[in-house]
Amino acid sequence: MEAAADNQSPSSSDVDVTPRGASSAVLRALQLIQYDDSDSKLQAAKEIRRLTKTSQSCRRLLAEAVIPLVSMLRVDSPQSHHESALLALLNLAVKDERNKMSIVEAGALDHVIRFLQSENINLQESATAALLTLSASISNKPIIGASGAIPLLVNILKHGTTQAKVDAVMALSNLSTYTDNLTVIIETDPVPSVVTLLKSSKRSSKTAEKCCSVIESMVGFDEGRTALAAEDGGILAVVEVLENGTRQAREHAVGALLTICESDRCKYRELILKEGVIPGLLELKVQGTPKSQTKAQTLLRLLRETPYPRSEFQPDTLENIVCNIISQIDCDEQSSKAKKMLAEMVQVSMEQSLRHLQQRALVCTPTDL
């Protein structure tokens, strides 16, 4: 059997069948992981974890270690093996689509789900991190969604350690991009826990970005919109990300607010307006991504007194839309800030128009006199 051959001492013939260019450390790790004794397997798992921490080439060369590493996750394996093997698999999966798929195909998911329910905090954290990495694979998303992992991730989001909560919301964000997973996620009522994590996170952080990604997906459901509106400071937290988040986070934030407002303008318009969203929308209209700019324009139109154009004498320009909204804002501070933002936006627009005219003048050739 091949396994028996792998358990023998290395020889020149053994080296010939090993991937070209492999270092002696990779060769040694692949050999150790095939041995029957527990200590050799544990040593191999630790070495594979070390080798694959930053090296993409080692992840490829050590791909054949996936199956023996997964076998180390079994219930009947020594507990000391579980975390070492899981961390080695986690590193193997980073930025390697084939390894991500191989790990799931080898049956690791059942073990990872078991570890999510472990009382061992370190093992629980490692399992959550593993699901985060594995869920980045398009092929794995439906498999993970159907495995029962989503309710456990939401439970981690509610009761896990800080790092586990961050990894859980990022995994949920990955899984939410597969449509069939959305129903499973919304049934677990994740919004309150996501909002709690968002409120405790720096608005410009990756965590806030992923929180808003999940929220944007969840407010497509009535249950998600209701849950967000019911959370104290929930809509405000999204508005704050719209103002101070990463470009992608701001896109998720404005998308979430637009979806809410479009679903029931009469119900949600005032809730959004009172959180001071206008200055952020004005800035986004000028500096956001193309999607953000379009969504900001649409939301501004919905937030004014009437969402329909008034007349040909009062055209549906951004300035008119915003002036209409500003006239309805009771808070002097918000109104003053919005007016200042509008003035700055108009100034930027004028400067951009002037530069455009200057560029056109430079490329135009004068006609014959």
PDB file of C-alpha atoms in Angstrom, residues 198-314:
ATOM      1  CA  LEU A 198     -21.129  47.233  15.079  1.00  0.00           C
ATOM      2  CA  LYS A 199     -21.704  49.731  17.896  1.00  0.00           C
ATOM      3  CA  SER A 200     -18.617  48.452  19.726  1.00  0.00           C
ATOM      4  CA  SER A 201     -16.417  48.599  16.613  1.00  0.00           C
ATOM      5  CA  LYS A 202     -14.501  51.454  15.067  1.00  0.00           C
ATOM      6  CA  ARG A 203     -16.658  52.729  12.217  1.00  0.00           C
ATOM      7  CA  SER A 204     -13.745  52.670   9.758  1.00  0.00           C
ATOM      8  CA  SER A 205     -12.825  49.058  10.593  1.00  0.00           C
ATOM      9  CA  LYS A 206     -13.195  45.915   8.521  1.00  0.00           C
ATOM     10  CA  THR A 207     -15.503  44.594  11.221  1.00  0.00           C
ATOM     11  CA  ALA A 208     -17.896  47.515  10.721  1.00  0.00           C
ATOM     12  CA  GLU A 209     -17.778  46.898   6.965  1.00  0.00           C
ATOM     13  CA  LYS A 210     -18.789  43.256   7.384  1.00  0.00           C
ATOM     14  CA  CYS A 211     -21.481  44.147   9.935  1.00  0.00           C
ATOM     15  CA  CYS A 212     -23.035  46.537   7.425  1.00  0.00           C
ATOM     16  CA  SER A 213     -22.739  43.895   4.726  1.00  0.00           C
ATOM     17  CA  VAL A 214     -24.840  41.510   6.827  1.00  0.00           C
ATOM     18  CA  ILE A 215     -27.284  44.273   7.759  1.00  0.00           C
ATOM     19  CA  GLU A 216     -27.730  45.241   4.105  1.00  0.00           C
ATOM     20  CA  SER A 217     -28.615  41.632   3.306  1.00  0.00           C
ATOM     21  CA  MET A 218     -30.951  41.279   6.283  1.00  0.00           C
ATOM     22  CA  VAL A 219     -32.987  44.456   5.686  1.00  0.00           C
ATOM     23  CA  GLY A 220     -34.171  42.871   2.467  1.00  0.00           C
ATOM     24  CA  PHE A 221     -36.527  40.990   4.800  1.00  0.00           C
ATOM     25  CA  ASP A 222     -39.272  42.623   6.850  1.00  0.00           C
ATOM     26  CA  GLU A 223     -37.957  40.859   9.966  1.00  0.00           C
ATOM     27  CA  GLY A 224     -34.532  42.404   9.402  1.00  0.00           C
ATOM     28  CA  ARG A 225     -35.899  45.922   8.919  1.00  0.00           C
ATOM     29  CA  THR A 226     -38.068  45.631  12.010  1.00  0.00           C
ATOM     30  CA  ALA A 227     -35.171  44.299  14.083  1.00  0.00           C
ATOM     31  CA  LEU A 228     -32.821  47.099  12.995  1.00  0.00           C
ATOM     32  CA  ALA A 229     -35.380  49.827  13.701  1.00  0.00           C
ATOM     33  CA  ALA A 230     -36.117  48.288  17.112  1.00  0.00           C
ATOM     34  CA  GLU A 231     -32.465  48.256  18.180  1.00  0.00           C
ATOM     35  CA  ASP A 232     -31.508  51.318  20.210  1.00  0.00           C
ATOM     36  CA  GLY A 233     -29.008  53.191  18.069  1.00  0.00           C
ATOM     37  CA  GLY A 234     -29.225  50.638  15.248  1.00  0.00           C
ATOM     38  CA  ILE A 235     -29.991  53.021  12.394  1.00  0.00           C
ATOM     39  CA  LEU A 236     -27.649  55.614  13.902  1.00  0.00           C
ATOM     40  CA  ALA A 237     -24.770  53.108  13.830  1.00  0.00           C
ATOM     41  CA  VAL A 238     -25.396  52.490  10.126  1.00  0.00           C
ATOM     42  CA  VAL A 239     -25.493  56.262   9.489  1.00  0.00           C
ATOM     43  CA  GLU A 240     -22.173  56.652  11.304  1.00  0.00           C
ATOM     44  CA  VAL A 241     -20.605  54.014   9.055  1.00  0.00           C
ATOM     45  CA  LEU A 242     -22.038  55.865   6.054  1.00  0.00           C
ATOM     46  CA  GLU A 243     -20.128  58.925   7.277  1.00  0.00           C
ATOM     47  CA  ASN A 244     -16.856  57.384   8.463  1.00  0.00           C
ATOM     48  CA  GLY A 245     -16.572  53.842   7.111  1.00  0.00           C
ATOM     49  CA  THR A 246     -14.400  52.375   4.372  1.00  0.00           C
ATOM     50  CA  ARG A 247     -15.586  52.969   0.814  1.00  0.00           C
ATOM     51  CA  GLN A 248     -17.116  49.493   0.689  1.00  0.00           C
ATOM     52  CA  ALA A 249     -18.683  49.886   4.141  1.00  0.00           C
ATOM     53  CA  ARG A 250     -20.273  53.181   3.116  1.00  0.00           C
ATOM     54  CA  GLU A 251     -21.697  51.461   0.053  1.00  0.00           C
ATOM     55  CA  HIS A 252     -23.257  48.771   2.265  1.00  0.00           C
ATOM     56  CA  ALA A 253     -24.569  51.393   4.686  1.00  0.00           C
ATOM     57  CA  VAL A 254     -26.284  53.553   2.077  1.00  0.00           C
ATOM     58  CA  GLY A 255     -27.599  50.389   0.420  1.00  0.00           C
ATOM     59  CA  ALA A 256     -29.153  49.251   3.701  1.00  0.00           C
ATOM     60  CA  LEU A 257     -30.775  52.640   4.376  1.00  0.00           C
ATOM     61  CA  LEU A 258     -32.084  52.861   0.813  1.00  0.00           C
ATOM     62  CA  THR A 259     -33.605  49.377   1.014  1.00  0.00           C
ATOM     63  CA  ILE A 260     -35.309  50.301   4.285  1.00  0.00           C
ATOM     64  CA  CYS A 261     -36.705  53.556   2.937  1.00  0.00           C
ATOM     65  CA  GLU A 262     -37.864  52.000  -0.332  1.00  0.00           C
ATOM     66  CA  SER A 263     -39.682  49.208   1.515  1.00  0.00           C
ATOM     67  CA  ASP A 264     -41.951  51.610   3.450  1.00  0.00           C
ATOM     68  CA  ARG A 265     -41.081  55.282   3.034  1.00  0.00           C
ATOM     69  CA  CYS A 266     -43.802  56.517   5.402  1.00  0.00           C
ATOM     70  CA  LYS A 267     -42.637  54.180   8.170  1.00  0.00           C
ATOM     71  CA  TYR A 268     -38.874  54.688   7.953  1.00  0.00           C
ATOM     72  CA  ARG A 269     -38.287  58.147   6.474  1.00  0.00           C
ATOM     73  CA  GLU A 270     -38.399  60.029   9.775  1.00  0.00           C
ATOM     74  CA  LEU A 271     -36.355  57.364  11.576  1.00  0.00           C
ATOM     75  CA  ILE A 272     -33.555  57.800   9.055  1.00  0.00           C
ATOM     76  CA  LEU A 273     -33.774  61.600   8.876  1.00  0.00           C
ATOM     77  CA  LYS A 274     -33.615  62.133  12.635  1.00  0.00           C
ATOM     78  CA  GLU A 275     -30.223  60.355  12.788  1.00  0.00           C
ATOM     79  CA  GLY A 276     -28.632  63.160  10.738  1.00  0.00           C
ATOM     80  CA  VAL A 277     -28.022  61.203   7.542  1.00  0.00           C
ATOM     81  CA  ILE A 278     -28.041  64.198   5.148  1.00  0.00           C
ATOM     82  CA  PRO A 279     -24.415  65.410   5.546  1.00  0.00           C
ATOM     83  CA  GLY A 280     -23.085  61.914   4.975  1.00  0.00           C
ATOM     84  CA  LEU A 281     -25.283  61.437   1.909  1.00  0.00           C
ATOM     85  CA  LEU A 282     -24.081  64.730   0.438  1.00  0.00           C
ATOM     86  CA  GLU A 283     -20.452  63.745   0.892  1.00  0.00           C
ATOM     87  CA  LEU A 284     -21.143  60.278  -0.510  1.00  0.00           C
ATOM     88  CA  LYS A 285     -22.832  61.811  -3.548  1.00  0.00           C
ATOM     89  CA  VAL A 286     -19.543  63.533  -4.397  1.00  0.00           C
ATOM     90  CA  GLN A 287     -16.857  61.162  -3.096  1.00  0.00           C
ATOM     91  CA  GLY A 288     -18.434  57.706  -2.955  1.00  0.00           C
ATOM     92  CA  THR A 289     -18.156  54.774  -5.338  1.00  0.00           C
ATOM     93  CA  PRO A 290     -20.365  54.962  -8.448  1.00  0.00           C
ATOM     94  CA  LYS A 291     -22.887  52.655  -6.754  1.00  0.00           C
ATOM     95  CA  SER A 292     -22.794  54.734  -3.577  1.00  0.00           C
ATOM     96  CA  GLN A 293     -23.368  57.956  -5.499  1.00  0.00           C
ATOM     97  CA  THR A 294     -26.403  56.542  -7.286  1.00  0.00           C
ATOM     98  CA  LYS A 295     -27.875  55.136  -4.090  1.00  0.00           C
ATOM     99  CA  ALA A 296     -27.219  58.367  -2.189  1.00  0.00           C
ATOM    100  CA  GLN A 297     -29.008  60.383  -4.887  1.00  0.00           C
ATOM    101  CA  THR A 298     -32.007  58.026  -4.798  1.00  0.00           C
ATOM    102  CA  LEU A 299     -32.174  58.072  -0.998  1.00  0.00           C
ATOM    103  CA  LEU A 300     -31.974  61.868  -0.924  1.00  0.00           C
ATOM    104  CA  ARG A 301     -34.914  61.977  -3.310  1.00  0.00           C
ATOM    105  CA  LEU A 302     -36.938  59.625  -1.098  1.00  0.00           C
ATOM    106  CA  LEU A 303     -36.142  61.589   2.053  1.00  0.00           C
ATOM    107  CA  ARG A 304     -37.578  64.885   0.820  1.00  0.00           C
ATOM    108  CA  GLU A 305     -41.198  65.839   1.533  1.00  0.00           C
ATOM    109  CA  THR A 306     -42.449  64.299  -1.692  1.00  0.00           C
ATOM    110  CA  PRO A 307     -40.345  61.821  -3.656  1.00  0.00           C
ATOM    111  CA  TYR A 308     -41.679  63.013  -7.010  1.00  0.00           C
ATOM    112  CA  PRO A 309     -40.410  65.932  -9.138  1.00  0.00           C
ATOM    113  CA  ARG A 310     -42.338  69.101  -8.318  1.00  0.00           C
ATOM    114  CA  SER A 311     -42.565  70.906 -11.618  1.00  0.00           C
ATOM    115  CA  GLU A 312     -40.583  72.046 -14.597  1.00  0.00           C
ATOM    116  CA  PHE A 313     -39.974  75.333 -12.767  1.00  0.00           C
ATOM    117  CA  GLN A 314     -38.402  73.532  -9.807  1.00  0.00           C
TER     118      GLN A 314
END
